[in-house]
Short mmCIF file of C-alpha atoms and ligand atoms in Angstrom, two decimals:
data_model
loop_
_atom_site.label_atom_id
_atom_site.label_comp_id
_atom_site.label_asym_id
_atom_site.label_seq_id
_atom_site.Cartn_x
_atom_site.Cartn_y
_atom_site.Cartn_z
CA UNK A 5 199.62 109.13 82.81
CA UNK A 6 200.55 105.40 82.13
CA UNK A 7 202.63 105.20 85.22
CA UNK A 8 199.78 106.90 87.43
CA UNK A 9 197.29 104.24 86.21
CA UNK A 10 199.80 101.38 87.12
CA UNK A 11 200.60 102.84 90.59
CA UNK A 12 196.76 103.15 91.20
CA UNK A 13 196.14 99.63 89.89
CA UNK A 14 199.07 98.21 92.29
CA UNK A 15 197.22 100.04 95.05
CA UNK A 16 193.91 98.42 94.14
CA UNK A 17 195.50 95.17 93.99
CA UNK A 18 192.60 93.29 92.62
CA UNK A 19 193.48 90.61 90.31
CA UNK A 20 192.21 91.07 86.78
CA UNK A 21 191.12 94.63 87.42
CA UNK A 22 192.49 98.26 86.75
CA UNK A 23 191.78 101.48 88.49
CA UNK A 24 190.17 104.11 86.22
CA UNK A 25 189.47 106.82 88.83
CA UNK A 26 189.21 107.72 92.50
CA UNK A 27 186.96 109.97 94.30
CA UNK A 28 186.26 110.86 97.95
CA UNK A 29 182.79 111.71 99.09
CA UNK A 30 181.61 112.25 102.64
CA UNK A 31 184.64 110.45 104.07
CA UNK A 32 184.20 107.45 101.68
CA UNK A 33 186.35 106.33 98.77
CA UNK A 34 184.79 105.56 95.54
CA UNK A 35 186.95 103.77 93.03
CA UNK A 36 185.83 103.11 89.39
CA UNK A 37 187.40 100.00 88.07
CA UNK A 38 187.15 97.80 84.95
CA UNK A 39 188.30 94.39 83.93
CA UNK A 40 191.40 93.61 81.74
CA UNK A 41 189.20 91.84 79.41
CA UNK A 42 189.12 94.40 76.54
CA UNK A 43 188.29 91.94 74.08
CA UNK A 44 185.28 89.52 74.23
CA UNK A 45 184.64 86.14 72.78
CA UNK A 46 181.15 84.75 72.51
CA UNK A 47 180.90 81.91 74.83
CA UNK A 48 178.44 80.17 72.64
CA UNK A 49 179.95 80.22 69.20
CA UNK A 50 183.42 81.75 69.88
CA UNK A 51 183.49 84.54 67.35
CA UNK A 52 184.88 87.94 68.63
CA UNK A 53 182.05 89.91 70.31
CA UNK A 54 181.28 93.48 69.99
CA UNK A 55 181.15 95.97 72.99
CA UNK A 56 177.36 96.75 73.30
CA UNK A 57 177.16 98.73 76.38
CA UNK A 58 178.58 99.62 79.83
CA UNK A 59 176.70 98.92 82.97
CA UNK A 60 177.91 100.06 86.50
CA UNK A 61 177.68 97.86 89.54
CA UNK A 62 178.61 98.98 93.18
CA UNK A 63 180.19 96.76 95.66
CA UNK A 64 181.83 97.44 99.03
CA UNK A 65 185.65 96.41 99.21
CA UNK A 66 188.24 96.52 102.05
CA UNK A 67 188.45 99.81 103.98
CA UNK A 68 191.24 101.94 103.01
CA UNK A 69 193.02 104.49 105.34
CA UNK A 70 190.25 103.65 107.73
CA UNK A 71 187.61 104.82 105.19
CA UNK A 72 184.91 102.43 103.68
CA UNK A 73 185.58 101.91 100.05
CA UNK A 74 182.89 101.42 97.24
CA UNK A 75 184.08 99.89 94.03
CA UNK A 76 182.23 101.06 90.73
CA UNK A 77 182.89 98.22 88.32
CA UNK A 78 181.98 99.54 85.03
CA UNK A 79 180.93 96.08 83.39
CA UNK A 80 181.20 95.37 79.75
CA UNK A 81 178.11 94.23 78.15
CA UNK A 82 178.91 92.22 75.01
CA UNK A 83 177.05 91.30 71.90
CA UNK A 84 177.63 88.54 69.50
CA UNK A 85 177.62 89.87 65.84
CA UNK A 86 177.00 86.15 64.42
CA UNK A 87 173.50 86.30 63.09
CA UNK A 88 172.95 82.36 63.51
CA UNK A 89 174.18 82.50 67.01
CA UNK A 90 171.57 82.12 69.85
CA UNK A 91 173.49 84.20 72.48
CA UNK A 92 172.57 88.02 71.93
CA UNK A 93 174.12 89.95 74.77
CA UNK A 94 175.72 89.04 78.06
CA UNK A 95 177.43 91.04 80.79
CA UNK A 96 181.19 89.98 82.02
CA UNK A 97 181.66 88.17 85.44
CA UNK A 98 184.47 87.92 87.71
CA UNK A 99 185.52 85.31 90.49
CA UNK A 100 186.43 88.07 92.82
CA UNK A 101 183.28 90.28 92.56
CA UNK A 102 180.27 87.79 92.30
CA UNK A 103 177.12 88.65 90.80
CA UNK A 104 174.71 90.68 92.97
CA UNK A 105 177.38 90.62 95.88
CA UNK A 106 177.50 93.47 98.39
CA UNK A 107 181.12 92.78 99.31
CA UNK A 108 184.16 91.67 97.18
CA UNK A 109 185.26 88.16 97.79
CA UNK A 110 188.48 89.47 99.34
CA UNK A 111 186.56 91.70 101.70
CA UNK A 112 184.32 88.67 102.55
CA UNK A 113 187.31 86.79 103.53
CA UNK A 114 188.74 89.45 105.59
CA UNK A 115 185.52 89.93 107.31
CA UNK A 116 185.60 86.27 108.19
CA UNK A 117 188.91 86.66 109.44
CA UNK A 118 188.20 89.62 111.60
CA UNK A 119 185.13 87.91 113.26
CA UNK A 120 186.91 84.57 113.45
CA UNK A 121 190.65 85.37 114.19
CA UNK A 122 190.38 88.64 115.86
CA UNK A 123 187.03 87.81 117.63
CA UNK A 124 185.34 90.86 116.51
CA UNK A 125 181.54 91.13 116.70
CA UNK A 126 179.60 90.65 113.53
CA UNK A 127 178.04 94.01 113.96
CA UNK A 128 181.28 96.04 114.41
CA UNK A 129 182.76 94.43 111.27
CA UNK A 130 179.73 95.18 109.42
CA UNK A 131 180.01 98.80 110.55
CA UNK A 132 183.54 99.10 109.57
CA UNK A 133 182.94 97.53 106.03
CA UNK A 134 179.70 99.55 105.57
CA UNK A 135 177.43 96.53 104.90
CA UNK A 136 174.57 94.78 106.77
CA UNK A 137 174.91 92.08 109.52
CA UNK A 138 173.61 89.49 107.12
CA UNK A 139 176.31 90.19 104.68
CA UNK A 140 179.20 89.76 107.03
CA UNK A 141 177.57 86.65 108.79
CA UNK A 142 177.19 84.82 105.51
CA UNK A 143 180.81 85.59 104.61
CA UNK A 144 181.67 84.24 108.01
CA UNK A 145 179.83 81.02 107.26
CA UNK A 146 180.87 80.65 103.62
CA UNK A 147 184.53 81.26 104.34
CA UNK A 148 184.64 79.80 107.88
CA UNK A 149 182.93 76.62 107.59
CA UNK A 150 185.45 75.00 105.07
CA UNK A 151 188.12 75.98 107.49
CA UNK A 152 186.58 74.19 110.53
CA UNK A 153 185.53 71.22 108.57
CA UNK A 154 189.09 70.51 107.40
CA UNK A 155 190.09 67.10 108.97
CA UNK A 156 193.65 68.27 109.29
CA UNK A 157 192.44 70.66 111.94
CA UNK A 158 191.46 68.11 114.53
CA UNK A 159 194.15 65.57 113.72
CA UNK A 160 197.19 64.42 115.85
CA UNK A 161 195.47 64.55 119.35
CA UNK A 162 197.32 62.88 122.10
CA UNK A 163 195.68 64.25 124.96
CA UNK A 164 192.04 64.86 125.00
CA UNK A 165 190.25 67.20 127.37
CA UNK A 166 186.57 67.12 127.98
CA UNK A 167 184.55 69.80 129.70
CA UNK A 168 181.02 71.18 129.96
CA UNK A 169 180.26 74.83 129.15
CA UNK A 170 177.10 76.82 129.40
CA UNK A 171 175.68 77.56 125.99
CA UNK A 172 172.62 79.81 127.12
CA UNK A 173 172.01 81.02 130.62
CA UNK A 174 168.83 80.17 132.10
CA UNK A 175 165.81 82.43 131.28
CA UNK A 176 162.16 82.26 132.04
CA UNK A 177 161.66 79.84 129.12
CA UNK A 178 164.32 77.33 129.82
CA UNK A 179 167.07 76.18 132.32
CA UNK A 180 170.76 76.68 131.43
CA UNK A 181 171.61 74.92 128.30
CA UNK A 182 175.04 73.18 128.32
CA UNK A 183 177.32 72.04 125.81
CA UNK A 184 180.47 69.74 125.70
CA UNK A 185 183.76 70.99 124.68
CA UNK A 186 186.48 68.83 123.40
CA UNK A 187 190.02 70.20 123.54
CA UNK A 188 193.49 69.29 122.24
CA UNK A 189 195.06 69.72 125.82
CA UNK A 190 198.76 69.66 124.21
CA UNK A 191 197.93 71.62 121.18
CA UNK A 192 195.76 74.10 123.05
CA UNK A 193 193.07 74.02 120.53
CA UNK A 194 189.46 73.73 120.68
CA UNK A 195 188.29 70.60 118.66
CA UNK A 196 184.64 70.94 118.85
CA UNK A 197 181.68 71.88 120.64
CA UNK A 198 178.33 69.76 120.81
CA UNK A 199 175.05 70.57 122.45
CA UNK A 200 174.32 68.60 125.65
CA UNK A 201 176.69 67.38 128.50
CA UNK A 202 176.06 63.79 128.64
CA UNK A 203 178.14 60.70 128.12
CA UNK A 204 176.06 60.01 125.15
CA UNK A 205 176.99 63.29 123.25
CA UNK A 206 180.59 62.72 124.03
CA UNK A 207 180.37 59.06 122.86
CA UNK A 208 178.84 60.06 119.66
CA UNK A 209 181.35 62.59 119.04
CA UNK A 210 184.24 60.24 119.53
CA UNK A 211 182.68 57.51 117.46
CA UNK A 212 182.22 59.89 114.43
CA UNK A 213 186.27 60.33 114.49
CA UNK A 214 188.22 57.88 112.43
CA UNK A 215 190.08 54.93 113.96
CA UNK A 216 193.60 56.53 113.32
CA UNK A 217 192.42 59.59 115.41
CA UNK A 218 191.02 57.38 118.25
CA UNK A 219 194.18 55.19 118.29
CA UNK A 220 196.28 58.23 118.95
CA UNK A 221 194.64 59.38 122.10
CA UNK A 222 196.72 58.17 124.94
CA UNK A 223 195.10 60.31 127.76
CA UNK A 224 191.66 61.86 128.50
CA UNK A 225 191.42 64.60 130.88
CA UNK A 226 187.91 65.14 132.47
CA UNK A 227 185.93 66.76 134.91
CA UNK A 228 184.53 64.55 137.66
CA UNK A 229 181.27 63.94 135.84
CA UNK A 230 180.30 60.41 135.62
CA UNK A 231 178.82 60.47 132.10
CA UNK A 232 181.93 61.46 130.55
CA UNK A 233 184.10 58.85 132.37
CA UNK A 234 181.92 56.01 131.14
CA UNK A 235 181.78 57.39 127.62
CA UNK A 236 185.61 57.48 127.67
CA UNK A 237 185.80 54.05 129.05
CA UNK A 238 183.69 52.65 126.14
CA UNK A 239 184.87 54.77 123.20
CA UNK A 240 188.60 55.20 124.09
CA UNK A 241 189.20 52.21 126.20
CA UNK A 242 193.07 52.42 125.75
CA UNK A 243 193.28 56.12 126.88
CA UNK A 244 194.10 56.80 130.48
CA UNK A 245 191.49 58.74 131.98
CA UNK A 246 192.69 61.49 134.33
CA UNK A 247 190.59 63.60 136.62
CA UNK A 248 191.35 67.29 135.79
CA UNK A 249 193.28 68.92 138.41
CA UNK A 250 191.50 72.25 137.94
CA UNK A 251 188.16 70.81 138.60
CA UNK A 252 189.40 68.80 141.56
CA UNK A 253 190.64 72.08 143.05
CA UNK A 254 187.54 73.85 142.34
CA UNK A 255 185.48 71.25 144.17
CA UNK A 256 187.63 71.92 147.27
CA UNK A 257 186.88 75.58 147.10
CA UNK A 258 183.25 74.85 146.41
CA UNK A 259 183.12 72.93 149.58
CA UNK A 260 184.62 75.91 151.45
CA UNK A 261 181.94 78.18 149.89
CA UNK A 262 179.18 75.58 150.89
CA UNK A 263 180.31 75.63 154.55
CA UNK A 264 180.65 79.24 154.68
CA UNK A 265 177.11 79.74 153.43
CA UNK A 266 175.64 77.18 155.87
CA UNK A 267 177.32 78.75 158.94
CA UNK A 268 176.42 82.07 157.78
CA UNK A 269 172.64 81.11 157.59
CA UNK A 270 172.93 79.29 160.92
CA UNK A 271 174.44 82.07 162.82
CA UNK A 272 172.68 84.99 161.28
CA UNK A 273 169.48 83.49 159.94
CA UNK A 274 169.96 85.03 156.37
CA UNK A 275 172.21 84.85 153.42
CA UNK A 276 175.33 86.79 153.29
CA UNK A 277 175.34 90.53 153.65
CA UNK A 278 178.11 92.91 153.01
CA UNK A 279 178.80 93.58 156.68
CA UNK A 280 178.71 89.89 157.57
CA UNK A 281 182.56 89.03 158.45
CA UNK A 282 182.28 85.78 156.67
CA UNK A 283 180.72 87.31 153.66
CA UNK A 284 183.47 89.79 153.59
CA UNK A 285 186.06 87.20 153.37
CA UNK A 286 184.28 84.91 150.62
CA UNK A 287 186.77 85.86 147.90
CA UNK A 288 189.84 85.62 150.11
CA UNK A 289 188.66 82.10 151.22
CA UNK A 290 188.78 81.04 147.57
CA UNK A 291 192.48 81.90 146.86
CA UNK A 292 195.48 79.53 147.12
CA UNK A 293 197.33 80.24 150.49
CA UNK A 294 200.67 81.03 148.76
CA UNK A 295 198.73 83.90 146.96
CA UNK A 296 197.65 85.75 150.02
CA UNK A 297 199.32 89.03 150.97
CA UNK A 298 199.75 89.91 154.63
CA UNK A 299 196.93 92.05 154.52
CA UNK A 300 194.83 89.24 152.98
CA UNK A 301 196.10 86.82 155.74
CA UNK A 302 195.05 89.41 158.32
CA UNK A 303 191.53 89.81 157.05
CA UNK A 304 191.01 86.03 156.60
CA UNK A 305 191.93 85.32 160.13
CA UNK A 306 190.10 88.38 161.49
CA UNK A 307 186.80 86.99 159.49
CA UNK A 308 187.10 83.52 160.62
CA UNK A 309 187.65 84.68 164.29
CA UNK A 310 184.55 86.54 164.06
CA UNK A 311 182.40 84.23 162.27
CA UNK A 312 183.64 80.68 162.23
CA UNK A 313 182.39 79.70 165.67
CA UNK A 314 183.29 76.09 165.60
CA UNK A 315 186.05 76.06 163.18
CA UNK A 316 184.15 74.23 160.27
CA UNK A 317 185.27 76.75 157.66
CA UNK A 318 188.77 76.85 158.89
CA UNK A 319 188.94 72.79 158.71
CA UNK A 320 187.35 72.86 155.18
CA UNK A 321 189.75 75.59 154.06
CA UNK A 322 192.68 73.77 155.20
CA UNK A 323 191.32 70.66 153.42
CA UNK A 324 190.78 72.46 150.14
CA UNK A 325 194.43 73.92 150.35
CA UNK A 326 195.75 70.42 151.12
CA UNK A 327 193.99 69.01 148.17
CA UNK A 328 195.51 71.49 146.04
CA UNK A 329 199.10 70.81 147.46
CA UNK A 330 198.65 67.11 146.73
CA UNK A 331 199.22 68.07 143.16
CA UNK A 332 202.82 69.03 144.04
CA UNK A 333 203.68 65.65 144.88
CA UNK A 334 206.88 64.39 143.13
CA UNK A 335 205.54 60.81 142.68
CA UNK A 336 202.42 58.93 142.39
CA UNK A 337 203.15 57.13 145.76
CA UNK A 338 203.70 60.30 147.45
CA UNK A 339 200.44 61.62 146.13
CA UNK A 340 198.76 58.42 147.20
CA UNK A 341 199.95 58.87 150.95
CA UNK A 342 199.06 62.48 150.96
CA UNK A 343 195.70 61.61 149.59
CA UNK A 344 195.22 58.96 152.46
CA UNK A 345 196.02 61.44 155.09
CA UNK A 346 193.59 63.84 153.45
CA UNK A 347 190.77 61.32 153.71
CA UNK A 348 191.33 60.84 157.34
CA UNK A 349 191.46 64.66 157.89
CA UNK A 350 188.00 64.93 156.07
CA UNK A 351 186.52 62.06 157.92
CA UNK A 352 187.77 63.42 161.42
CA UNK A 353 186.52 67.04 160.75
CA UNK A 354 182.88 66.18 161.16
CA UNK A 355 181.97 68.53 158.56
CA UNK A 356 179.32 67.16 156.36
CA UNK A 357 180.26 68.88 153.15
CA UNK A 358 183.77 68.02 153.63
CA UNK A 359 182.82 64.27 154.13
CA UNK A 360 180.89 64.42 150.95
CA UNK A 361 183.87 65.81 149.16
CA UNK A 362 186.00 63.12 150.46
CA UNK A 363 183.57 60.43 149.26
CA UNK A 364 183.42 62.01 145.86
CA UNK A 365 187.17 62.00 145.31
CA UNK A 366 187.40 58.54 146.85
CA UNK A 367 185.10 57.23 144.09
CA UNK A 368 187.65 58.85 141.77
CA UNK A 369 190.95 57.64 143.26
CA UNK A 370 192.23 55.89 140.18
CA UNK A 371 191.60 58.86 137.89
CA UNK A 372 192.87 61.12 140.44
CA UNK A 373 196.29 59.29 140.90
CA UNK A 374 196.62 58.94 137.03
CA UNK A 375 197.52 62.39 137.08
CA UNK A 376 200.96 61.52 138.43
CA UNK A 377 201.22 58.86 135.75
CA UNK A 378 200.83 61.00 132.81
CA UNK A 379 203.26 63.67 133.59
CA UNK A 380 200.82 66.03 135.03
CA UNK A 381 198.45 66.26 132.33
CA UNK A 382 195.84 68.84 133.23
CA UNK A 383 192.64 70.32 131.78
CA UNK A 384 194.35 73.82 132.35
CA UNK A 385 194.25 74.52 128.62
CA UNK A 386 190.66 73.48 128.55
CA UNK A 387 189.88 76.05 131.25
CA UNK A 388 191.92 78.77 129.35
CA UNK A 389 189.61 77.64 126.50
CA UNK A 390 186.60 78.25 128.60
CA UNK A 391 187.68 81.89 129.08
CA UNK A 392 187.93 82.42 125.36
CA UNK A 393 184.48 80.89 125.04
CA UNK A 394 183.23 83.50 127.50
CA UNK A 395 184.97 86.05 125.71
CA UNK A 396 183.34 85.12 122.28
CA UNK A 397 179.93 84.68 123.94
CA UNK A 398 180.24 88.26 125.41
CA UNK A 399 181.14 89.54 121.79
CA UNK A 400 178.26 87.72 120.33
CA UNK A 401 175.63 88.83 123.10
CA UNK A 402 174.58 85.43 123.77
CA UNK A 403 173.99 83.13 120.85
CA UNK A 404 170.78 81.65 120.03
CA UNK A 405 171.72 79.62 117.08
CA UNK A 406 174.08 76.70 118.14
CA UNK A 407 175.59 76.42 114.70
CA UNK A 408 176.70 80.04 114.70
CA UNK A 409 177.95 79.70 118.19
CA UNK A 410 180.03 76.54 117.29
CA UNK A 411 181.25 78.24 114.25
CA UNK A 412 182.46 81.33 116.01
CA UNK A 413 184.14 79.48 118.73
CA UNK A 414 185.93 76.97 116.51
CA UNK A 415 187.16 80.01 114.38
CA UNK A 416 188.54 81.76 117.19
CA UNK A 417 189.83 78.78 119.42
CA UNK A 418 190.21 75.93 117.10
CA UNK A 419 192.20 77.28 114.14
CA UNK A 420 195.70 78.25 113.23
CA UNK A 421 195.12 81.28 111.01
CA UNK A 422 197.89 81.21 108.41
CA UNK A 423 197.94 84.97 107.87
CA UNK A 424 200.57 86.93 106.02
CA UNK A 425 203.48 88.12 108.13
CA UNK A 426 204.23 91.60 107.67
CA UNK A 427 207.80 92.54 106.97
CA UNK A 428 209.06 94.95 109.80
CA UNK A 429 209.84 98.41 108.22
CA UNK A 430 213.17 98.92 109.89
CA UNK A 431 216.12 97.39 108.02
CA UNK A 432 214.26 97.49 104.70
CA UNK A 433 215.97 98.56 101.48
CA UNK A 434 214.75 101.93 100.47
CA UNK A 435 213.12 100.68 97.04
CA UNK A 436 211.35 103.91 96.46
CA UNK A 437 214.00 106.38 97.45
CA UNK A 438 214.79 108.59 94.68
ZN1 ZN J 8 178.05 83.95 69.27
#
């Protein structure tokens, strides 16, 4: 019997507790437990206390074998026998099961990890643990906030990426609400998100970092948004500002889209419809030339033949592909030469969207070419981060509360979870073999 008790207590694995009994009802486990503190001392006068009563308290623990677990902690109520003592009776307490808690502390920590590291929804974790949404969310807050507030989390950044991201999509009451995300480009972690997308919010965030942190940043990758550039110029004057390649390439394809829409509108008098030749190739037009299959090439050419009457789309498409190819230059001087011919191509094209794009890039020449001085630093990781951000937003069904949104994002994209590495089963010594 003693052995059974030990085995059960090992399975329970809750510090300071032993397992008394297990029952299974309606697919749920109920485990009766008690503390190891079989003797009590009066906390007021220090004399040995007498067991006065037993009082059960119910709390959810980690699911076991896929089944929700309820612990019934049979608490001891102690009474002081010293007649002069002011203490009469008191109930024992524990660090691992807090007073009036719905979940054990280890279950709360795990709930936070499931939501944070695994990116699970609060609702699904709540269902699995058999508790309410608020119980899980408060565990995520309590366990998660210290993790993301730890200064070590954001230390040692050499290349900073800055990008805007949509926090709330537009609805009847408001326009799209944006946020600014800061990313450690080399370490591939999200450093922070702040509401707004102005240079001001970026400056404020950088100023809040300590001097050592700011001194370490050598490169800042940004999307072509003036506000960020001037904020970086003043708050991180020694960092090289690099126009992010991904955004530049996207600008090129955005110009192709703009021209396609305009030509479509001019020639058909309406917006794209499924059977319009140009509308049919809108996605093919956004792809890099080297990714096109033979079939895609044939579709692209046929679509342009049918709809691109004066070759404005074709010219813009070539410019977008060339802009992309400049990034394959072996050196800054080669990139500079290619960029110059690209400007000429845009100017000669007579396509207004393309001229506008060239003017934009021209105003960013220094930041554009800096890419080739910094060993090709790119905001690619920032972009990968944006995909993760979108995933978390989907899981959260759109956040309303910015603090919750920030917490969830940083737990998922901004943290190294030091989780226990499970030993592989194979190659283990058969410790329990008879
Ligand atoms: Zn006492």
